[in-house]
Amino acid sequence: METMERYDPQVIEAKWQQVWDAEQAFVVPNPGPGELVDHRDKTYVVEMLPYASGELHMGHVLNYTIGDVLCHLRRRRGLRVLRPMGYDAFGLPAENAAIKEGGHPRVITERNIRTIREQMRRMGWAIDWSREISSHEPEYYRWTQWLFLRFFERGLAYRKEAAVKWCPNDQTVLANEQVIDGHCERCGAEVEAKSLTQWFFKITDYADELLDEMELLEQWPERVLTMQRNWIGRSQGARVVFTVEGSGEELPVFTTRPDTLFGATFFVLAPEHPLVPELVAGTEHEGAVLDYVRHAAARSTVERETKEKDGVFTGRHAVNPVNGESIPIWVADYVLIEYGTGAIMAVPAHDERDHAFAERYGIEIRQVVAPADGGAGQDEGAFVAHTENEVLVNSGGFTGLPAPEGKRAITEWLSAQGKGEATVGYRLRDWLLSRQRYWGCPIPIVHCEACGAVPVPDDQLPVLLPEVEDYMPKGRSPLAAAEDWVAVACPACGGAGRRETDTMDTFVDSSWYFIRYCDPGNDHEPFSREIADYWLPVNQYIGGVEHAILHLLYARFFTKVMNELGLLGFREPFARLFNQGMITAHGAKMSKSKGNVVNPLEYAERYGADAVRIYTLFMGPADEDMDWQDAGIDGAWRFLNRLWRVAHEQAAQTGGAGAAEAGVDTALARKAHRTIAKVTDDIDRRFLFHTPIAAVMELVNEIQRSPDDPAARFSAETAVSLIQPYAPHFAEELWQHLGHERLWEHPWPVADPALLVEDQVEVVVQVNGKLRDRLHVPAGTSEEELVALALASERVQAHLNGGEPRKTIVVPDRLVNIVV
RNA sequence: GCCGAAGUGGCGGAACUGGUAGACGCGCCGGACUCAAAAUCCGGUUCCCCUCGGGGAGUGUGGGUUCGAUUCCCACCUUCGGCACCA
């Protein structure tokens, strides 16, 4: 008996990683010109690229192992698989990490990238390293700038002064998407409101497309689509033009309830509304109103949202266009300047906020909509919740109309009078892209007294990020200190110009990286359209749900614009999206402060990368949250060792290559074929990664129980082959031991349909739906025969109590149910 | 408040189109091997009742459809996630 060598993952994993490296096993060149037409044999898998501020964590391991399993399977099924990798390297977290360590952001970031790359190689992921990119390299951000300029030319990148969110800790503005509950998404500091001139992308122009083209995203998780829908927040309504009594100045409002127009008993302006000072100028109310405006400005966003509603009367009135009624104009900070027109008509009977305000200040509450049956809500002064089947009351000529019709009729009437129109409101705001920080992509614009904001000509790109002595955040961009760099001739007139010193939000960098992968070395355009149109849209995008809004919305927006620029032939970048769950550690969210961070690399040192990969996917459904248990990886380790022994036993028993007998028909052979079918179907169709492992475990258990079965060798080879996407080093080593070569490119096994069915089946016998006996019969036994066999059963007879069967239900090969 | 997802043994989970609930793994119990331990292997493991044979209950709760429901329908409870002064 030969002594079996021990399974030593460290040696095996190093060995095969070297082989794959030397052979460039996973490098996929772009197809030649003639091949670019046919998309059917390609698959493009992208996992969200790692952010270069630290090391690899469990989330990455899950993310990239899912992608790896899918890629191995598809590659072995004969598809041309593109699977690249890169680094999201610019931005706040990388810069903050550098500041904390006291090094230059570039040095720290590039060191982090080296670590991450090393760790990714250690995990054995089959990545095409020839396409590696990083967003902080000039070869990449040159094209980020180039794209910015195309947006600028189209008016999709513009500067405006606006109320913006400011993070006092990170000393920069934030996009709306980066504010969570009034706090900075990154550092958690409470966000302040400021009025500043900043760069924006006009993503609101694409609100409808971003909503409507979700149709093209059938394979996206419902929760992500819902979150994007909520974020965009489209609501149908009307623009209604009130006028200031006396001056006749127009005061438009947006409302989703034009049917309640007759119930408007006051009017409210946001404190920041430009008309406020003018309205009260020289009146007795001026002091109080301007005082209120100052106080509102000093309040934090959070305070504004949580305090009791308050406001101040301006002394002026607005005229309601439907009935000519004069209603008092108030200023209150529960009205937001950034939504709608920054002004509202207040209908206290039908809006909770207006109701609270009216109660506090003793303003009339007039009900204008009531349930059609005339039932509830008739007592004056009450807030009436919106219900089905309502009709208008107290609404002049519109009284009696059902509410939906009232909406339409009033809107049409306003339209005819030139006092309003049907319109759509969105929650989505333009994407604020400039940042007052050092470590980012410079915005390629020169400001000139004479010409304004002038684009840097394409042939002068990239605008390199200058070296500065002090890159600490201080409320204005550190680039402003690089005087030599800032002072530059205006590209338009040649006069004195100054470079834009803000840098771009890092989400700009990551909005197009998945296209650059296709053509990473291109130095005369961001990518070749032909090549991009071949690989994209991405067949499978994989990443965490934390990007459900931010990155995924931005990347969709970019793709649509690039499509309209003629750079791409498609409108949605990611045909299918998979969101993996979060991995917690022993029941709690992993965090450095709790000290419960599970470092995957440490476990790879102890058990090997293959065991870590297996356990990570075996924990549970990959799209749900999972909890890391140390005992669990022991199970993965034991499983690999069991398969190791089983395969060695078979190799010793049946000799070298070619000994596997695929044709034999035994119970074990059938089990092997069913396993092939299940593993393939679960991964490729059902996107399940844990059940295939369980299926292979079952197969291995079966082989172990009958090692002398004529199909044992074949079954062992099948188990090795099926586990290869999960444990590629381990499988490769066993494959070699079994006398074969190059499992990574060996065709994926195909189940023999003839062996997928059992010849003997167990048929369950129920009496009144309760299990009473089991029959072991040949598959295909007729219904009559099954009933006869069932009735012949003593156990069944005992439960029939002599009663006559009223009805029998037969499911062939599965069950007989006798009803008495 | 609005929107979404989910509730199954001691634990992670399986059961795909309504048809044997608890696969697979962890943990635990018992046994074999060993001087002993580790490793490995074998058996058991939803709960309750029972001497054996077996019987009863059971997938968050309450109803319903069905010969039959974890699966379909209605109502509710709980947990998690997102949005929220959005007019």
Coordinates of C-alpha atoms in Angstrom, one line a residue, chain A residues 363-760:
Chain A
I363 CA -54.8 79.3 10.4
E364 CA -58.0 78.1 8.8
I365 CA -58.3 74.4 7.9
R366 CA -60.7 73.9 5.0
Q367 CA -61.6 70.5 3.9
V368 CA -62.0 70.2 0.1
V369 CA -61.9 66.5 -0.5
A370 CA -64.2 64.0 1.2
P371 CA -65.0 60.3 0.9
A372 CA -67.6 59.7 -1.8
D373 CA -70.0 58.0 0.6
G374 CA -70.1 61.2 2.6
G375 CA -68.9 59.4 5.7
A376 CA -65.9 60.3 7.8
G377 CA -64.0 63.5 8.0
Q378 CA -66.8 66.0 7.9
D379 CA -65.8 67.8 11.2
E380 CA -64.1 71.0 10.5
G381 CA -60.4 71.3 11.5
A382 CA -59.4 67.7 11.1
F383 CA -56.6 66.4 8.9
V384 CA -58.1 64.0 6.4
A385 CA -56.0 61.1 5.2
H386 CA -56.0 60.2 1.6
T387 CA -58.3 57.4 0.8
E388 CA -59.8 55.8 -2.3
N389 CA -63.1 57.0 -3.8
E390 CA -62.9 60.7 -2.8
V391 CA -64.9 63.6 -4.3
L392 CA -64.2 67.3 -4.3
V393 CA -66.2 69.5 -1.9
N394 CA -66.1 73.3 -1.4
S395 CA -64.4 73.5 -4.7
G396 CA -66.4 75.9 -6.7
G397 CA -67.3 74.6 -10.2
F398 CA -65.3 71.4 -9.5
T399 CA -67.3 70.3 -6.5
G400 CA -68.6 66.8 -6.8
L401 CA -66.0 65.5 -9.2
P402 CA -64.1 62.4 -8.1
A403 CA -60.7 63.4 -6.9
P404 CA -58.6 61.9 -9.8
E405 CA -60.9 63.7 -12.3
G406 CA -60.7 66.8 -10.2
K407 CA -57.0 66.7 -10.5
R408 CA -57.2 66.5 -14.2
A409 CA -59.9 69.1 -14.6
I410 CA -58.3 71.7 -12.4
T411 CA -54.9 71.2 -14.1
E412 CA -56.6 71.6 -17.5
W413 CA -58.4 74.7 -16.3
L414 CA -55.1 76.3 -15.0
S415 CA -53.4 75.4 -18.3
A416 CA -56.2 77.1 -20.3
Q417 CA -55.9 80.2 -18.1
G418 CA -52.1 80.2 -18.5
K419 CA -51.8 79.8 -14.7
G420 CA -50.2 76.4 -14.6
E421 CA -49.6 73.1 -16.3
A422 CA -49.2 69.4 -15.6
T423 CA -45.6 68.7 -14.7
V424 CA -43.4 66.1 -13.1
G425 CA -41.2 66.5 -10.0
Y426 CA -38.2 64.6 -9.1
R427 CA -36.3 63.9 -5.9
L428 CA -33.1 63.4 -7.8
R429 CA -30.7 66.3 -7.8
D430 CA -27.8 67.0 -10.1
W431 CA -24.6 65.2 -9.2
L432 CA -22.2 67.5 -7.4
L433 CA -18.9 66.3 -8.7
S434 CA -16.2 68.8 -7.5
R435 CA -14.3 68.2 -4.2
Q436 CA -12.0 70.6 -2.3
R437 CA -9.5 67.9 -1.8
Y438 CA -6.1 66.9 -3.2
W439 CA -6.2 63.2 -4.1
G440 CA -8.5 63.2 -7.1
C441 CA -8.7 63.7 -10.8
P442 CA -8.1 67.4 -11.7
I443 CA -11.0 69.1 -13.5
P444 CA -9.6 70.1 -16.9
I445 CA -10.9 73.7 -17.0
V446 CA -9.1 77.0 -17.0
H447 CA -10.9 80.1 -15.7
C448 CA -10.4 83.3 -17.6
E449 CA -11.6 86.8 -16.8
A450 CA -12.5 87.3 -20.4
C451 CA -13.7 83.9 -21.6
G452 CA -15.1 82.3 -18.4
A453 CA -14.7 78.6 -17.9
V454 CA -12.6 77.3 -20.8
P455 CA -11.9 73.6 -21.5
V456 CA -8.3 72.4 -21.6
P457 CA -7.8 71.3 -25.2
D458 CA -7.8 67.5 -25.7
D459 CA -4.2 67.5 -26.9
Q460 CA -3.1 69.0 -23.5
L461 CA -4.5 66.2 -21.5
P462 CA -3.9 64.8 -19.0
V463 CA -3.9 67.8 -16.7
L464 CA -1.5 66.1 -14.2
L465 CA -2.2 66.3 -10.5
P466 CA 0.6 68.6 -9.3
E467 CA 2.9 67.8 -6.4
V468 CA 2.1 70.1 -3.4
E469 CA 3.8 70.3 -0.1
D470 CA 0.7 70.5 1.9
Y471 CA -2.3 68.4 0.8
M472 CA -4.2 68.6 4.1
P473 CA -7.8 69.5 3.7
K474 CA -8.6 73.0 4.7
G475 CA -11.8 74.0 3.1
R476 CA -10.4 75.0 -0.3
S477 CA -8.6 72.8 -2.7
P478 CA -4.9 72.2 -1.7
L479 CA -4.2 72.5 -5.5
A480 CA -4.7 76.2 -5.1
A481 CA -1.4 76.4 -3.3
A482 CA 0.5 75.2 -6.4
E483 CA 0.8 78.6 -7.9
D484 CA 3.0 77.6 -10.8
W485 CA 0.5 75.0 -11.8
V486 CA -2.6 77.2 -11.3
A487 CA -1.4 80.2 -13.4
V488 CA -1.7 79.3 -17.0
A489 CA -2.6 81.0 -20.3
C490 CA -6.2 80.8 -21.3
P491 CA -6.5 78.2 -24.1
A492 CA -9.1 80.5 -25.8
C493 CA -7.6 84.0 -25.7
G494 CA -4.1 83.4 -24.5
G495 CA -4.6 85.8 -21.6
A496 CA -4.0 85.2 -18.0
G497 CA -6.0 82.2 -16.7
R498 CA -6.2 80.1 -13.6
R499 CA -6.7 76.4 -13.5
E500 CA -9.7 74.9 -11.8
T501 CA -8.3 73.7 -8.5
D502 CA -11.1 71.4 -7.3
T503 CA -10.8 67.7 -8.1
M504 CA -13.4 65.2 -9.1
D505 CA -15.5 63.0 -6.9
T506 CA -14.0 59.5 -7.1
F507 CA -17.4 58.1 -8.3
V508 CA -16.6 59.8 -11.6
D509 CA -13.5 57.6 -12.0
S510 CA -15.5 54.5 -11.3
S511 CA -18.3 55.3 -13.7
W512 CA -16.5 54.0 -16.7
Y513 CA -13.7 51.7 -15.6
F514 CA -15.5 48.6 -16.8
I515 CA -15.3 49.8 -20.3
R516 CA -11.6 50.8 -20.1
Y517 CA -10.9 47.1 -19.2
C518 CA -11.8 46.2 -22.7
D519 CA -9.1 48.3 -24.2
P520 CA -6.8 49.3 -21.4
G521 CA -3.7 50.3 -23.4
N522 CA -5.5 52.6 -25.8
D523 CA -3.6 56.0 -25.9
H524 CA -5.6 57.8 -28.5
E525 CA -9.1 57.4 -27.2
P526 CA -10.7 56.1 -24.0
F527 CA -11.6 52.8 -25.7
S528 CA -12.4 51.5 -29.1
R529 CA -16.1 51.5 -29.7
E530 CA -15.8 48.3 -31.7
I531 CA -14.1 46.4 -28.9
A532 CA -16.4 47.9 -26.2
D533 CA -19.5 46.9 -28.2
Y534 CA -18.1 43.4 -28.5
W535 CA -17.6 42.8 -24.8
L536 CA -20.3 45.0 -23.3
P537 CA -22.9 45.2 -21.8
V538 CA -21.4 43.3 -18.9
N539 CA -23.1 39.9 -18.8
Q540 CA -22.7 39.6 -15.0
Y541 CA -21.8 42.4 -12.6
I542 CA -21.2 41.4 -9.0
G543 CA -20.8 43.6 -5.9
G544 CA -22.2 44.8 -2.6
V545 CA -25.6 46.3 -2.2
E546 CA -24.0 49.4 -0.7
H547 CA -23.6 50.7 -4.3
A548 CA -27.2 50.2 -5.1
I549 CA -27.7 53.9 -5.6
L550 CA -24.4 55.8 -5.8
H551 CA -22.1 53.9 -8.2
L552 CA -24.8 52.0 -10.1
L553 CA -26.9 55.1 -10.8
Y554 CA -23.8 57.1 -11.9
A555 CA -22.5 54.3 -14.1
R556 CA -25.9 54.0 -15.8
F557 CA -26.0 57.8 -16.3
F558 CA -22.5 57.8 -17.8
T559 CA -23.3 54.9 -20.2
K560 CA -26.4 56.8 -21.5
V561 CA -24.4 59.9 -22.2
M562 CA -21.6 58.0 -23.8
N563 CA -24.2 56.3 -25.9
E564 CA -25.5 59.6 -27.1
L565 CA -22.0 60.8 -27.8
G566 CA -21.6 57.9 -30.2
L567 CA -19.0 56.3 -28.1
L568 CA -21.0 53.2 -27.3
G569 CA -23.7 51.2 -29.0
F570 CA -25.8 50.4 -25.9
R571 CA -27.6 52.2 -23.1
E572 CA -27.3 50.1 -20.1
P573 CA -23.9 48.9 -18.9
F574 CA -24.8 45.9 -16.7
A575 CA -27.3 43.4 -18.1
R576 CA -27.4 41.4 -15.0
L577 CA -26.5 42.3 -11.4
F578 CA -25.8 40.1 -8.5
N579 CA -25.5 41.6 -5.0
Q580 CA -23.7 39.5 -2.5
G581 CA -24.6 39.6 1.1
M582 CA -22.6 41.0 4.0
I583 CA -20.4 38.7 6.0
T584 CA -20.6 39.2 9.7
A585 CA -18.3 37.7 12.3
H586 CA -19.7 35.5 15.0
G587 CA -23.0 37.4 14.9
A588 CA -21.7 40.9 14.7
K589 CA -20.8 43.3 12.0
M590 CA -17.1 43.3 11.5
S591 CA -15.3 46.4 12.6
K592 CA -11.8 47.3 13.6
S593 CA -13.1 49.0 16.8
K594 CA -14.9 45.8 17.9
G595 CA -11.7 43.8 17.0
N596 CA -13.8 41.1 15.3
V597 CA -12.4 41.5 11.8
V598 CA -11.9 38.1 10.1
N599 CA -8.8 38.4 8.0
P600 CA -9.2 36.0 5.1
L601 CA -5.5 35.9 4.4
E602 CA -4.8 34.6 7.9
Y603 CA -7.1 31.7 7.3
A604 CA -5.6 31.1 3.9
E605 CA -2.2 30.7 5.7
R606 CA -3.7 28.1 8.1
Y607 CA -6.1 26.2 5.8
G608 CA -5.2 27.3 2.3
A609 CA -7.0 29.6 0.0
D610 CA -9.1 26.7 -1.4
A611 CA -10.6 25.9 2.0
V612 CA -11.4 29.6 2.6
R613 CA -13.0 29.9 -0.9
I614 CA -15.1 26.7 -0.2
Y615 CA -16.3 27.8 3.2
T616 CA -17.0 31.4 2.1
L617 CA -19.4 30.1 -0.5
F618 CA -20.7 27.2 1.6
M619 CA -21.9 29.5 4.4
G620 CA -25.3 30.1 2.8
P621 CA -27.0 31.8 -0.2
A622 CA -24.5 34.3 -1.5
D623 CA -27.0 37.0 -1.8
E624 CA -27.9 36.9 1.8
D625 CA -26.0 38.0 4.8
M626 CA -23.8 35.3 6.3
D627 CA -22.1 34.7 9.5
W628 CA -18.5 33.5 9.7
Q629 CA -18.0 30.7 12.2
D630 CA -14.5 29.4 12.8
A631 CA -15.9 25.9 13.2
G632 CA -17.3 26.2 9.7
I633 CA -14.0 26.4 8.0
D634 CA -13.0 23.1 9.7
G635 CA -15.8 21.5 7.8
A636 CA -14.5 22.8 4.5
W637 CA -11.0 21.6 5.5
R638 CA -12.3 18.1 6.4
F639 CA -14.3 17.9 3.1
L640 CA -11.2 18.7 1.0
N641 CA -9.2 16.1 3.0
R642 CA -11.9 13.5 2.5
L643 CA -12.0 14.1 -1.3
W644 CA -8.2 14.0 -1.3
R645 CA -8.1 10.6 0.3
V646 CA -10.9 9.2 -1.9
A647 CA -9.2 10.4 -5.1
H648 CA -5.8 9.0 -3.9
E649 CA -7.5 5.6 -3.1
Q650 CA -9.0 5.5 -6.6
A651 CA -5.8 6.4 -8.2
A652 CA -3.9 3.7 -6.3
Q653 CA -6.6 1.1 -7.0
T654 CA -7.3 1.7 -10.7
G655 CA -4.0 2.9 -11.9
G656 CA -3.0 5.7 -14.2
A657 CA -4.7 7.7 -16.9
G658 CA -7.7 6.4 -18.9
A659 CA -8.9 4.1 -16.2
A660 CA -12.1 6.1 -15.5
E661 CA -15.0 4.2 -17.0
A662 CA -17.7 6.6 -17.9
G663 CA -20.0 4.1 -19.5
V664 CA -20.9 1.9 -16.6
D665 CA -24.4 2.0 -15.2
T666 CA -24.4 1.7 -11.4
A667 CA -26.2 3.5 -8.7
L668 CA -23.0 5.4 -8.0
A669 CA -22.6 6.3 -11.7
R670 CA -26.1 7.7 -11.7
K671 CA -25.4 9.7 -8.6
A672 CA -22.3 11.2 -10.3
H673 CA -24.4 12.2 -13.3
R674 CA -27.1 13.7 -11.2
T675 CA -24.4 15.7 -9.4
I676 CA -23.1 17.0 -12.7
A677 CA -26.5 18.2 -13.6
K678 CA -27.2 19.8 -10.3
V679 CA -23.9 21.6 -9.9
T680 CA -24.2 23.0 -13.4
D681 CA -27.8 24.1 -13.1
D682 CA -27.4 25.6 -9.7
I683 CA -24.5 27.8 -10.6
D684 CA -25.4 28.8 -14.1
R685 CA -29.1 29.1 -14.0
R686 CA -30.0 29.5 -10.3
F687 CA -27.0 31.5 -9.2
L688 CA -26.6 29.3 -6.1
F689 CA -23.1 28.6 -4.9
H690 CA -23.6 26.7 -1.7
T691 CA -25.9 23.8 -2.9
P692 CA -23.3 22.6 -5.5
I693 CA -20.8 22.1 -2.7
A694 CA -23.3 20.1 -0.7
A695 CA -24.0 18.0 -3.8
V696 CA -20.4 17.2 -4.3
M697 CA -20.1 16.4 -0.6
E698 CA -22.9 13.9 -1.1
L699 CA -21.2 12.3 -4.1
V700 CA -17.9 12.0 -2.1
N701 CA -19.8 10.4 0.7
E702 CA -21.2 7.9 -1.7
I703 CA -17.9 7.0 -3.2
Q704 CA -16.5 6.5 0.2
R705 CA -19.3 4.1 1.0
S706 CA -18.7 2.0 -2.1
P707 CA -15.0 2.4 -3.1
D708 CA -15.1 -0.8 -5.2
D709 CA -18.0 0.2 -7.4
P710 CA -17.0 0.1 -11.1
A711 CA -17.9 3.7 -11.3
A712 CA -15.9 4.8 -8.3
R713 CA -13.0 6.1 -10.3
F714 CA -15.2 7.9 -12.7
S715 CA -17.1 9.4 -9.8
A716 CA -14.0 10.6 -8.0
E717 CA -12.8 12.3 -11.1
T718 CA -16.1 13.9 -11.6
A719 CA -16.1 15.2 -8.0
V720 CA -12.6 16.7 -8.6
S721 CA -13.7 18.2 -11.8
L722 CA -16.9 19.7 -10.4
I723 CA -15.1 21.2 -7.4
Q724 CA -12.4 22.9 -9.6
P725 CA -14.1 26.3 -9.8
Y726 CA -14.3 26.4 -6.0
A727 CA -10.9 24.9 -5.2
P728 CA -8.8 25.3 -8.4
H729 CA -5.4 24.5 -6.9
F730 CA -6.6 21.5 -5.0
A731 CA -8.5 20.1 -8.0
E732 CA -5.6 20.7 -10.3
E733 CA -3.3 18.7 -8.1
L734 CA -5.7 15.8 -7.8
W735 CA -6.4 15.9 -11.5
Q736 CA -2.7 15.5 -12.2
H737 CA -2.4 12.7 -9.6
L738 CA -5.3 11.0 -11.5
G739 CA -3.2 11.0 -14.6
H740 CA -4.6 14.0 -16.4
E741 CA -3.5 17.5 -17.3
R742 CA -4.8 21.1 -17.4
L743 CA -8.2 20.8 -15.6
W744 CA -8.7 24.5 -15.8
E745 CA -9.2 24.2 -19.6
H746 CA -10.7 20.7 -19.6
P747 CA -14.3 20.7 -20.9
W748 CA -16.9 20.9 -18.1
P749 CA -18.6 17.5 -17.6
V750 CA -21.9 16.9 -19.2
A751 CA -24.5 14.6 -17.6
D752 CA -25.7 11.6 -19.6
P753 CA -29.5 12.1 -19.7
A754 CA -30.0 8.3 -19.8
L755 CA -28.3 8.1 -16.4
L756 CA -30.2 11.0 -14.8
V757 CA -33.2 8.9 -14.0
E758 CA -33.4 6.3 -11.3
D759 CA -34.5 2.8 -12.4
Q760 CA -35.8 1.9 -9.0

